mmCIF file of C-alpha atoms and ligand atoms in Angstrom:
data_model
loop_
_atom_site.group_PDB
_atom_site.id
_atom_site.type_symbol
_atom_site.label_atom_id
_atom_site.label_comp_id
_atom_site.label_asym_id
_atom_site.label_seq_id
_atom_site.Cartn_x
_atom_site.Cartn_y
_atom_site.Cartn_z
ATOM 1 C CA MET A 184 103.446 -29.596 -70.731
ATOM 2 C CA ALA A 185 103.148 -27.963 -74.168
ATOM 3 C CA TYR A 186 99.744 -27.987 -75.835
ATOM 4 C CA THR A 187 99.922 -30.723 -78.487
ATOM 5 C CA ILE A 188 98.336 -30.587 -81.934
ATOM 6 C CA ALA A 189 98.207 -33.493 -84.417
ATOM 7 C CA PHE A 190 98.182 -32.296 -88.047
ATOM 8 C CA PHE A 191 96.834 -34.672 -90.687
ATOM 9 C CA GLY A 192 97.193 -34.654 -94.485
ATOM 10 C CA THR A 193 100.285 -32.438 -94.357
ATOM 11 C CA LYS A 194 102.638 -31.598 -97.221
ATOM 12 C CA PRO A 195 106.147 -30.118 -96.834
ATOM 13 C CA TYR A 196 104.783 -26.634 -97.620
ATOM 14 C CA ASP A 197 102.274 -26.918 -94.714
ATOM 15 C CA GLU A 198 105.043 -27.892 -92.298
ATOM 16 C CA SER A 199 107.208 -25.010 -93.450
ATOM 17 C CA SER A 200 104.527 -22.301 -93.013
ATOM 18 C CA PHE A 201 103.235 -23.715 -89.699
ATOM 19 C CA ASN A 202 106.738 -24.193 -88.243
ATOM 20 C CA ASP A 203 107.560 -20.566 -89.078
ATOM 21 C CA LYS A 204 104.376 -19.190 -87.517
ATOM 22 C CA ASN A 205 104.512 -21.550 -84.520
ATOM 23 C CA LYS A 206 107.688 -19.757 -83.328
ATOM 24 C CA GLU A 207 105.239 -17.124 -82.024
ATOM 25 C CA PHE A 208 102.950 -19.699 -80.354
ATOM 26 C CA GLY A 209 105.175 -22.523 -79.047
ATOM 27 C CA PHE A 210 102.747 -25.418 -79.555
ATOM 28 C CA GLU A 211 104.006 -28.984 -79.891
ATOM 29 C CA ILE A 212 103.048 -30.058 -83.394
ATOM 30 C CA ARG A 213 102.991 -33.626 -84.733
ATOM 31 C CA TYR A 214 102.700 -33.840 -88.526
ATOM 32 C CA TYR A 215 101.157 -36.850 -90.260
ATOM 33 C CA LYS A 216 101.155 -37.127 -94.058
ATOM 34 C CA GLY A 217 98.131 -39.430 -94.205
ATOM 35 C CA HIS A 218 94.615 -38.051 -94.318
ATOM 36 C CA LEU A 219 92.700 -38.421 -91.067
ATOM 37 C CA ASN A 220 90.311 -41.378 -91.254
ATOM 38 C CA LYS A 221 89.029 -44.213 -89.085
ATOM 39 C CA ASN A 222 92.223 -46.255 -89.596
ATOM 40 C CA ASN A 223 94.708 -43.698 -88.287
ATOM 41 C CA VAL A 224 92.546 -41.810 -85.776
ATOM 42 C CA LEU A 225 94.312 -43.657 -82.954
ATOM 43 C CA LEU A 226 97.222 -41.280 -83.592
ATOM 44 C CA THR A 227 95.115 -38.674 -81.794
ATOM 45 C CA GLN A 228 95.745 -40.363 -78.433
ATOM 46 C CA GLY A 229 97.325 -37.910 -76.011
ATOM 47 C CA VAL A 230 96.863 -34.816 -78.188
ATOM 48 C CA ASP A 231 94.836 -31.743 -77.268
ATOM 49 C CA ALA A 232 93.777 -30.584 -80.725
ATOM 50 C CA VAL A 233 93.613 -31.996 -84.257
ATOM 51 C CA CYS A 234 94.207 -29.943 -87.409
ATOM 52 C CA ILE A 235 92.865 -31.088 -90.801
ATOM 53 C CA PHE A 236 92.439 -29.917 -94.432
ATOM 54 C CA VAL A 237 89.868 -30.461 -97.189
ATOM 55 C CA ASN A 238 90.443 -34.157 -97.900
ATOM 56 C CA ASP A 239 90.622 -35.427 -94.300
ATOM 57 C CA VAL A 240 87.526 -37.206 -93.015
ATOM 58 C CA ALA A 241 86.031 -36.254 -89.650
ATOM 59 C CA ASP A 242 82.877 -38.345 -89.786
ATOM 60 C CA ALA A 243 80.863 -39.491 -86.744
ATOM 61 C CA GLU A 244 83.070 -42.513 -86.078
ATOM 62 C CA VAL A 245 86.341 -40.560 -86.303
ATOM 63 C CA ILE A 246 84.926 -37.834 -84.056
ATOM 64 C CA ARG A 247 83.746 -40.398 -81.504
ATOM 65 C CA VAL A 248 87.268 -41.869 -81.256
ATOM 66 C CA MET A 249 88.902 -38.428 -81.088
ATOM 67 C CA ALA A 250 86.581 -37.404 -78.256
ATOM 68 C CA ALA A 251 87.295 -40.657 -76.399
ATOM 69 C CA ASN A 252 91.023 -39.889 -76.795
ATOM 70 C CA GLY A 253 90.492 -36.537 -75.068
ATOM 71 C CA VAL A 254 90.680 -34.248 -78.123
ATOM 72 C CA LYS A 255 88.790 -31.026 -77.391
ATOM 73 C CA LEU A 256 89.335 -28.980 -80.559
ATOM 74 C CA LEU A 257 89.191 -29.703 -84.311
ATOM 75 C CA ALA A 258 90.957 -26.884 -86.171
ATOM 76 C CA LEU A 259 90.271 -26.816 -89.915
ATOM 77 C CA ARG A 260 93.058 -25.093 -91.852
ATOM 78 C CA CYS A 261 90.579 -24.361 -94.684
ATOM 79 C CA ALA A 262 87.262 -22.570 -95.203
ATOM 80 C CA GLY A 263 84.987 -25.479 -96.207
ATOM 81 C CA PHE A 264 83.698 -27.904 -93.554
ATOM 82 C CA ASN A 265 81.649 -30.379 -95.620
ATOM 83 C CA ASN A 266 84.075 -33.135 -94.476
ATOM 84 C CA VAL A 267 83.145 -32.701 -90.789
ATOM 85 C CA ASP A 268 80.096 -34.265 -89.103
ATOM 86 C CA LEU A 269 79.045 -31.224 -87.091
ATOM 87 C CA ASN A 270 76.225 -33.109 -85.354
ATOM 88 C CA ALA A 271 78.714 -35.613 -83.968
ATOM 89 C CA ALA A 272 81.169 -32.842 -83.027
ATOM 90 C CA ALA A 273 78.461 -30.969 -81.099
ATOM 91 C CA ALA A 274 78.693 -33.663 -78.420
ATOM 92 C CA GLY A 275 82.087 -32.469 -77.174
ATOM 93 C CA ILE A 276 84.521 -31.186 -79.816
ATOM 94 C CA THR A 277 84.711 -27.515 -80.802
ATOM 95 C CA VAL A 278 85.304 -26.866 -84.521
ATOM 96 C CA VAL A 279 87.084 -23.782 -85.904
ATOM 97 C CA ARG A 280 88.137 -22.859 -89.444
ATOM 98 C CA VAL A 281 89.936 -20.276 -91.619
ATOM 99 C CA PRO A 282 87.146 -18.406 -93.427
ATOM 100 C CA ALA A 283 89.366 -16.528 -95.942
ATOM 101 C CA TYR A 284 93.048 -16.923 -96.803
ATOM 102 C CA SER A 285 93.723 -14.453 -99.596
ATOM 103 C CA PRO A 286 91.070 -13.250 -102.016
ATOM 104 C CA TYR A 287 93.895 -11.632 -104.053
ATOM 105 C CA ALA A 288 95.499 -15.040 -104.641
ATOM 106 C CA VAL A 289 92.323 -16.511 -106.170
ATOM 107 C CA ALA A 290 91.375 -13.388 -108.149
ATOM 108 C CA GLU A 291 94.862 -13.059 -109.645
ATOM 109 C CA TYR A 292 94.939 -16.777 -110.491
ATOM 110 C CA THR A 293 91.582 -16.438 -112.259
ATOM 111 C CA VAL A 294 93.081 -13.734 -114.482
ATOM 112 C CA ALA A 295 96.108 -15.983 -115.111
ATOM 113 C CA LEU A 296 93.759 -18.723 -116.375
ATOM 114 C CA MET A 297 91.915 -16.248 -118.618
ATOM 115 C CA LEU A 298 95.109 -14.910 -120.188
ATOM 116 C CA SER A 299 96.732 -18.342 -120.512
ATOM 117 C CA LEU A 300 93.686 -19.689 -122.379
ATOM 118 C CA ASN A 301 93.106 -16.606 -124.474
ATOM 119 C CA ARG A 302 96.738 -16.209 -125.592
ATOM 120 C CA LYS A 303 97.394 -19.990 -125.538
ATOM 121 C CA ILE A 304 100.566 -19.610 -123.513
ATOM 122 C CA PRO A 305 100.851 -23.272 -122.359
ATOM 123 C CA ARG A 306 100.602 -24.457 -125.994
ATOM 124 C CA ALA A 307 103.079 -21.827 -127.187
ATOM 125 C CA SER A 308 105.527 -22.816 -124.472
ATOM 126 C CA TRP A 309 105.349 -26.559 -125.271
ATOM 127 C CA ARG A 310 105.953 -25.706 -128.928
ATOM 128 C CA THR A 311 109.051 -23.593 -128.459
ATOM 129 C CA LYS A 312 110.596 -26.196 -126.125
ATOM 130 C CA ASP A 313 110.214 -28.609 -129.061
ATOM 131 C CA GLY A 314 111.791 -26.167 -131.518
ATOM 132 C CA ASN A 315 108.429 -25.293 -133.109
ATOM 133 C CA PHE A 316 108.160 -21.520 -133.545
ATOM 134 C CA SER A 317 104.981 -21.410 -135.664
ATOM 135 C CA LEU A 318 102.022 -19.247 -134.603
ATOM 136 C CA HIS A 319 99.402 -21.460 -136.212
ATOM 137 C CA GLY A 320 96.375 -21.828 -133.899
ATOM 138 C CA LEU A 321 97.714 -19.411 -131.272
ATOM 139 C CA MET A 322 95.636 -16.321 -132.144
ATOM 140 C CA GLY A 323 93.833 -14.752 -129.169
ATOM 141 C CA PHE A 324 91.641 -11.686 -128.702
ATOM 142 C CA ASP A 325 92.056 -8.301 -126.997
ATOM 143 C CA MET A 326 90.556 -8.368 -123.514
ATOM 144 C CA HIS A 327 89.916 -4.628 -123.918
ATOM 145 C CA GLY A 328 86.310 -3.981 -124.926
ATOM 146 C CA LYS A 329 85.145 -7.587 -124.298
ATOM 147 C CA THR A 330 82.486 -8.525 -121.748
ATOM 148 C CA ALA A 331 83.133 -10.615 -118.637
ATOM 149 C CA GLY A 332 80.174 -12.195 -116.834
ATOM 150 C CA ILE A 333 80.903 -12.713 -113.138
ATOM 151 C CA ILE A 334 78.614 -14.976 -111.091
ATOM 152 C CA GLY A 335 78.874 -14.260 -107.358
ATOM 153 C CA THR A 336 80.373 -10.890 -106.410
ATOM 154 C CA GLY A 337 81.902 -11.535 -102.982
ATOM 155 C CA LYS A 338 85.447 -10.960 -101.733
ATOM 156 C CA ILE A 339 87.256 -12.718 -104.592
ATOM 157 C CA ALA A 340 85.056 -11.497 -107.441
ATOM 158 C CA LYS A 341 85.287 -7.853 -106.334
ATOM 159 C CA ILE A 342 89.076 -7.948 -106.668
ATOM 160 C CA LEU A 343 88.792 -9.803 -109.988
ATOM 161 C CA ILE A 344 86.337 -7.218 -111.343
ATOM 162 C CA HIS A 345 88.692 -4.378 -110.383
ATOM 163 C CA ILE A 346 91.507 -6.067 -112.334
ATOM 164 C CA LEU A 347 89.280 -6.746 -115.368
ATOM 165 C CA LYS A 348 88.097 -3.134 -115.408
ATOM 166 C CA GLY A 349 91.782 -2.233 -115.587
ATOM 167 C CA PHE A 350 91.945 -4.147 -118.883
ATOM 168 C CA GLY A 351 89.092 -1.990 -120.180
ATOM 169 C CA MET A 352 86.543 -4.828 -120.082
ATOM 170 C CA ASN A 353 82.794 -4.441 -119.613
ATOM 171 C CA VAL A 354 81.534 -6.411 -116.639
ATOM 172 C CA LEU A 355 78.098 -7.975 -116.166
ATOM 173 C CA ALA A 356 77.513 -9.391 -112.707
ATOM 174 C CA TYR A 357 74.998 -11.647 -111.038
ATOM 175 C CA ASP A 358 74.593 -12.181 -107.282
ATOM 176 C CA LEU A 359 71.694 -13.149 -105.038
ATOM 177 C CA TYR A 360 72.573 -10.061 -103.000
ATOM 178 C CA PRO A 361 73.847 -7.382 -105.428
ATOM 179 C CA ASP A 362 76.169 -4.725 -104.010
ATOM 180 C CA TYR A 363 74.955 -1.631 -105.870
ATOM 181 C CA ASN A 364 77.498 0.691 -104.210
ATOM 182 C CA PHE A 365 80.290 -1.483 -105.541
ATOM 183 C CA ALA A 366 78.590 -1.562 -108.970
ATOM 184 C CA ARG A 367 78.476 2.237 -109.072
ATOM 185 C CA GLN A 368 82.066 2.551 -107.962
ATOM 186 C CA GLU A 369 83.409 0.048 -110.552
ATOM 187 C CA GLN A 370 80.871 1.021 -113.223
ATOM 188 C CA ILE A 371 79.588 -2.500 -113.675
ATOM 189 C CA VAL A 372 76.035 -3.703 -114.243
ATOM 190 C CA TYR A 373 74.071 -6.334 -112.315
ATOM 191 C CA THR A 374 71.908 -8.353 -114.699
ATOM 192 C CA SER A 375 69.842 -11.533 -114.759
ATOM 193 C CA LEU A 376 71.694 -14.799 -115.304
ATOM 194 C CA ASP A 377 70.098 -15.118 -118.747
ATOM 195 C CA GLU A 378 71.390 -11.724 -119.840
ATOM 196 C CA LEU A 379 74.823 -12.534 -118.455
ATOM 197 C CA TYR A 380 74.927 -15.849 -120.368
ATOM 198 C CA HIS A 381 73.720 -14.179 -123.545
ATOM 199 C CA ASN A 382 76.223 -11.305 -123.591
ATOM 200 C CA SER A 383 79.467 -12.515 -121.982
ATOM 201 C CA ASP A 384 82.656 -13.434 -123.835
ATOM 202 C CA ILE A 385 84.145 -14.842 -120.609
ATOM 203 C CA ILE A 386 82.105 -16.296 -117.726
ATOM 204 C CA SER A 387 83.773 -16.768 -114.336
ATOM 205 C CA LEU A 388 82.217 -18.524 -111.318
ATOM 206 C CA HIS A 389 82.680 -17.103 -107.796
ATOM 207 C CA CYS A 390 79.563 -18.145 -105.885
ATOM 208 C CA PRO A 391 79.591 -20.868 -103.208
ATOM 209 C CA LEU A 392 78.415 -24.397 -103.928
ATOM 210 C CA THR A 393 74.872 -24.727 -102.576
ATOM 211 C CA GLU A 394 71.765 -26.735 -103.507
ATOM 212 C CA GLU A 395 70.841 -23.777 -105.688
ATOM 213 C CA THR A 396 74.166 -23.418 -107.510
ATOM 214 C CA LYS A 397 74.934 -27.132 -108.001
ATOM 215 C CA TYR A 398 75.255 -27.705 -111.776
ATOM 216 C CA LEU A 399 74.477 -24.050 -112.490
ATOM 217 C CA ILE A 400 76.444 -24.538 -115.686
ATOM 218 C CA ASN A 401 74.553 -27.290 -117.518
ATOM 219 C CA ASP A 402 73.254 -28.100 -121.031
ATOM 220 C CA TYR A 403 70.525 -25.501 -120.758
ATOM 221 C CA SER A 404 72.617 -22.616 -119.440
ATOM 222 C CA ILE A 405 75.375 -23.410 -121.945
ATOM 223 C CA SER A 406 72.821 -23.257 -124.799
ATOM 224 C CA LYS A 407 72.139 -19.605 -123.854
ATOM 225 C CA MET A 408 75.791 -18.552 -124.035
ATOM 226 C CA LYS A 409 77.667 -16.827 -126.869
ATOM 227 C CA ASP A 410 79.373 -19.143 -129.342
ATOM 228 C CA GLY A 411 83.028 -19.547 -128.381
ATOM 229 C CA VAL A 412 82.528 -18.421 -124.761
ATOM 230 C CA MET A 413 85.378 -18.955 -122.283
ATOM 231 C CA ILE A 414 84.318 -20.517 -118.960
ATOM 232 C CA ILE A 415 86.483 -20.204 -115.844
ATOM 233 C CA ASN A 416 85.834 -22.080 -112.601
ATOM 234 C CA THR A 417 87.932 -21.390 -109.520
ATOM 235 C CA GLY A 418 84.855 -21.868 -107.276
ATOM 236 C CA ARG A 419 83.807 -25.473 -106.709
ATOM 237 C CA GLY A 420 83.743 -28.389 -109.165
ATOM 238 C CA GLN A 421 80.042 -29.124 -108.857
ATOM 239 C CA LEU A 422 79.081 -25.666 -110.093
ATOM 240 C CA ILE A 423 79.607 -27.209 -113.546
ATOM 241 C CA HIS A 424 78.005 -30.352 -114.948
ATOM 242 C CA THR A 425 81.230 -31.679 -116.442
ATOM 243 C CA ASN A 426 79.614 -33.846 -119.141
ATOM 244 C CA ALA A 427 77.631 -30.827 -120.359
ATOM 245 C CA LEU A 428 80.874 -28.830 -120.478
ATOM 246 C CA ILE A 429 82.548 -31.589 -122.494
ATOM 247 C CA GLU A 430 79.625 -31.662 -124.972
ATOM 248 C CA GLY A 431 79.874 -27.869 -125.286
ATOM 249 C CA LEU A 432 83.606 -28.119 -125.986
ATOM 250 C CA LYS A 433 83.093 -30.904 -128.548
ATOM 251 C CA ASN A 434 80.452 -28.984 -130.496
ATOM 252 C CA LYS A 435 82.559 -25.766 -130.179
ATOM 253 C CA LYS A 436 79.827 -23.807 -128.377
ATOM 254 C CA ILE A 437 82.441 -23.371 -125.646
ATOM 255 C CA GLY A 438 85.683 -21.899 -126.952
ATOM 256 C CA SER A 439 87.825 -22.733 -123.919
ATOM 257 C CA ALA A 440 87.657 -23.636 -120.246
ATOM 258 C CA GLY A 441 89.934 -22.973 -117.270
ATOM 259 C CA LEU A 442 89.208 -25.275 -114.344
ATOM 260 C CA ASP A 443 90.991 -25.100 -110.998
ATOM 261 C CA VAL A 444 88.338 -27.342 -109.466
ATOM 262 C CA TYR A 445 86.640 -30.513 -110.665
ATOM 263 C CA GLU A 446 83.579 -32.293 -109.300
ATOM 264 C CA GLU A 447 85.454 -35.529 -108.535
ATOM 265 C CA GLU A 448 88.743 -33.876 -107.569
ATOM 266 C CA SER A 449 89.307 -35.578 -104.204
ATOM 267 C CA GLU A 450 90.413 -38.800 -105.973
ATOM 268 C CA TYR A 451 93.266 -37.030 -107.772
ATOM 269 C CA PHE A 452 94.049 -33.482 -106.689
ATOM 270 C CA TYR A 453 97.018 -32.626 -104.438
ATOM 271 C CA GLU A 454 98.811 -35.933 -105.136
ATOM 272 C CA ASP A 455 101.373 -37.028 -107.717
ATOM 273 C CA GLN A 456 99.339 -39.499 -109.801
ATOM 274 C CA SER A 457 101.776 -39.597 -112.721
ATOM 275 C CA ASP A 458 102.531 -43.282 -112.229
ATOM 276 C CA ARG A 459 98.878 -44.251 -112.435
ATOM 277 C CA ILE A 460 96.516 -44.739 -115.368
ATOM 278 C CA ILE A 461 93.681 -42.206 -115.034
ATOM 279 C CA ASP A 462 90.556 -44.309 -114.559
ATOM 280 C CA ASP A 463 88.196 -41.329 -114.446
ATOM 281 C CA ASP A 464 87.104 -41.106 -118.110
ATOM 282 C CA VAL A 465 85.544 -37.666 -117.653
ATOM 283 C CA LEU A 466 88.748 -36.184 -116.240
ATOM 284 C CA ALA A 467 90.779 -37.938 -118.957
ATOM 285 C CA ARG A 468 88.519 -36.428 -121.663
ATOM 286 C CA LEU A 469 88.878 -32.953 -120.132
ATOM 287 C CA LEU A 470 92.654 -33.295 -120.098
ATOM 288 C CA SER A 471 92.612 -34.258 -123.785
ATOM 289 C CA PHE A 472 91.340 -30.861 -125.034
ATOM 290 C CA ASN A 473 94.006 -28.372 -126.132
ATOM 291 C CA ASN A 474 91.663 -25.494 -125.207
ATOM 292 C CA VAL A 475 91.167 -26.625 -121.595
ATOM 293 C CA ILE A 476 93.470 -25.957 -118.655
ATOM 294 C CA VAL A 477 92.933 -28.097 -115.546
ATOM 295 C CA THR A 478 94.868 -27.273 -112.385
ATOM 296 C CA SER A 479 94.810 -28.939 -109.003
ATOM 297 C CA HIS A 480 92.801 -26.531 -106.791
ATOM 298 C CA GLN A 481 95.800 -24.229 -106.484
ATOM 299 C CA ALA A 482 94.262 -20.788 -106.944
ATOM 300 C CA PHE A 483 94.738 -20.020 -103.227
ATOM 301 C CA PHE A 484 98.352 -21.192 -103.187
ATOM 302 C CA THR A 485 100.534 -18.142 -102.480
ATOM 303 C CA HIS A 486 103.017 -17.363 -99.697
ATOM 304 C CA GLU A 487 100.605 -14.802 -98.312
ATOM 305 C CA ALA A 488 97.652 -17.204 -98.230
ATOM 306 C CA MET A 489 99.697 -19.969 -96.581
ATOM 307 C CA GLU A 490 100.907 -17.500 -93.965
ATOM 308 C CA ASN A 491 97.322 -16.377 -93.306
ATOM 309 C CA ILE A 492 96.184 -19.994 -92.972
ATOM 310 C CA ALA A 493 98.912 -20.719 -90.405
ATOM 311 C CA ALA A 494 98.346 -17.475 -88.476
ATOM 312 C CA THR A 495 94.554 -17.839 -88.309
ATOM 313 C CA THR A 496 94.659 -21.542 -87.408
ATOM 314 C CA LEU A 497 97.157 -21.071 -84.570
ATOM 315 C CA GLN A 498 95.328 -17.975 -83.292
ATOM 316 C CA ASN A 499 92.025 -19.947 -83.330
ATOM 317 C CA ILE A 500 93.706 -22.602 -81.165
ATOM 318 C CA LYS A 501 95.202 -20.027 -78.792
ATOM 319 C CA ASP A 502 91.812 -18.300 -78.401
ATOM 320 C CA PHE A 503 90.226 -21.667 -77.579
ATOM 321 C CA ILE A 504 92.859 -22.410 -74.912
ATOM 322 C CA ASN A 505 92.417 -18.944 -73.384
ATOM 323 C CA HIS A 506 88.583 -19.209 -73.393
ATOM 324 C CA LYS A 507 88.373 -16.145 -75.665
ATOM 325 C CA PRO A 508 85.413 -15.627 -78.043
ATOM 326 C CA LEU A 509 85.925 -17.874 -81.093
ATOM 327 C CA LEU A 510 85.472 -15.652 -84.147
ATOM 328 C CA ASN A 511 85.885 -18.567 -86.557
ATOM 329 C CA GLU A 512 83.889 -21.264 -84.802
ATOM 330 C CA VAL A 513 81.764 -23.550 -86.992
ATOM 331 C CA LYS A 514 78.486 -24.555 -85.411
ATOM 332 C CA LYS A 515 75.934 -27.032 -86.712
HETATM 333 P P1 LIG B 661 82.176 -14.738 -100.581
HETATM 334 O O1 LIG B 661 81.321 -15.410 -99.566
HETATM 335 O O2 LIG B 661 82.886 -13.474 -100.225
HETATM 336 O O3 LIG B 661 81.304 -14.438 -101.896
HETATM 337 C C1 LIG B 661 80.354 -15.315 -102.416
HETATM 338 C C2 LIG B 661 79.292 -14.494 -103.147
HETATM 339 O O4 LIG B 661 78.398 -15.404 -103.799
HETATM 340 C C3 LIG B 661 78.451 -13.627 -102.209
HETATM 341 O O5 LIG B 661 78.398 -12.297 -102.693
HETATM 342 C C4 LIG B 661 77.077 -14.292 -102.244
HETATM 343 O O6 LIG B 661 76.004 -13.382 -102.095
HETATM 344 C C5 LIG B 661 77.087 -14.898 -103.631
HETATM 345 N N1 LIG B 661 76.108 -15.968 -103.795
HETATM 346 C C6 LIG B 661 75.634 -16.849 -102.878
HETATM 347 N N2 LIG B 661 74.726 -17.670 -103.451
HETATM 348 C C7 LIG B 661 74.630 -17.287 -104.745
HETATM 349 C C8 LIG B 661 73.847 -17.740 -105.830
HETATM 350 N N3 LIG B 661 72.972 -18.745 -105.702
HETATM 351 N N4 LIG B 661 74.001 -17.134 -107.015
HETATM 352 C C9 LIG B 661 74.857 -16.099 -107.158
HETATM 353 N N5 LIG B 661 75.630 -15.619 -106.163
HETATM 354 C C10 LIG B 661 75.505 -16.213 -104.977
HETATM 355 O O7 LIG B 661 83.192 -15.854 -101.065
HETATM 356 P P2 LIG B 661 84.632 -15.677 -101.722
HETATM 357 O O8 LIG B 661 85.670 -15.614 -100.649
HETATM 358 O O9 LIG B 661 84.589 -14.611 -102.748
HETATM 359 O O10 LIG B 661 84.805 -17.113 -102.413
HETATM 360 C C11 LIG B 661 83.972 -17.514 -103.497
HETATM 361 C C12 LIG B 661 84.161 -19.015 -103.732
HETATM 362 O O11 LIG B 661 85.493 -19.269 -104.189
HETATM 363 C C13 LIG B 661 84.039 -19.875 -102.459
HETATM 364 O O12 LIG B 661 82.685 -20.230 -102.215
HETATM 365 C C14 LIG B 661 84.857 -21.084 -102.770
HETATM 366 O O13 LIG B 661 84.016 -22.063 -103.341
HETATM 367 C C15 LIG B 661 85.847 -20.596 -103.843
HETATM 368 N N6 LIG B 661 87.255 -20.628 -103.392
HETATM 369 C C16 LIG B 661 88.170 -21.283 -104.180
HETATM 370 C C17 LIG B 661 89.511 -21.334 -103.827
HETATM 371 C C18 LIG B 661 90.519 -22.018 -104.716
HETATM 372 O O14 LIG B 661 91.684 -22.203 -104.287
HETATM 373 N N7 LIG B 661 90.186 -22.400 -105.943
HETATM 374 C C19 LIG B 661 89.986 -20.710 -102.583
HETATM 375 C C20 LIG B 661 88.967 -19.993 -101.852
HETATM 376 C C21 LIG B 661 87.647 -19.974 -102.245
#
């Protein structure tokens, strides 16, 4: 009998990339649109493995039912695992994940946000569709010669920095673990956070969300920044205290913001909410600024990244079945 996997929280694009890749693996896949939770976990009866994404819930109760149903493997098709109770899973379910999908996708998207905000392309496009060809309010600045401050210099930020150096920008970087070889090679400078805040025209966040980085961007850090600074966040929503950002935008300390992530995003992101009144006043205020771009956690979303997600997830499952070492196992 074919090895059976129940996928939760799937969209048509997930089915398409997994169906393509599964031709090489031959698993039996059952797709469910709903997010895994305690109400639908009974759908895991008779399946060998369960595959979930960022907004599915694998808490202790869900894991207990899955284990009782005979599920042996929980395969995350994402990097983060904050939605999984690893203590509960340790009692009998192995957890694997996809640690990186495509750093190029996120780095290139970050540049797209910078250029869209700087040159006001969304506003210009709305105008011309409405027959308005005026340039009033659309003036940007040359990226060449400006300073980008990059916080966290891992896989994504290194690619971003290479692109920004191509524009002729100066780069200031901050990381808990600076990579001085990389700095020499790209001719960038590691500085303190204070210096980075003080001197950067654009600040972009690429560190993980930890106790230490939660609300890194707050009233105090914003007060140290250059007037008119552009802030870009493709990291995690809680890196920014959103009310502090809104204050900064209102008093014009912050010139613009590009946000692919938002601290309360799970209520809204990835779903069509256009028929609903937005009851999150903070999100509604953010959406009201003409110098803010909010997108729905889509920086990763390229063909290449989706293919990598499918390939890594199905290979993780195959390795588990074949008792091979699990390179991407998540342990408590
Ligand atoms: P990475 O692990 O390669 O790099 C993270 C870097 O942050 C490391 O160099 C690390 O030393 C540094 N770091 C850790 N703690 C720090 C601190 N307190 N202050 C400064 N730097 C610190 O991660 P990668 O792949 O570059 O991803 C970065 C972040 O991007 C992820 O943590 C994730 O939150 C986000 N992401 C967003 C996606 C999207 O679609 N918007 C997709 C994938 C990742």
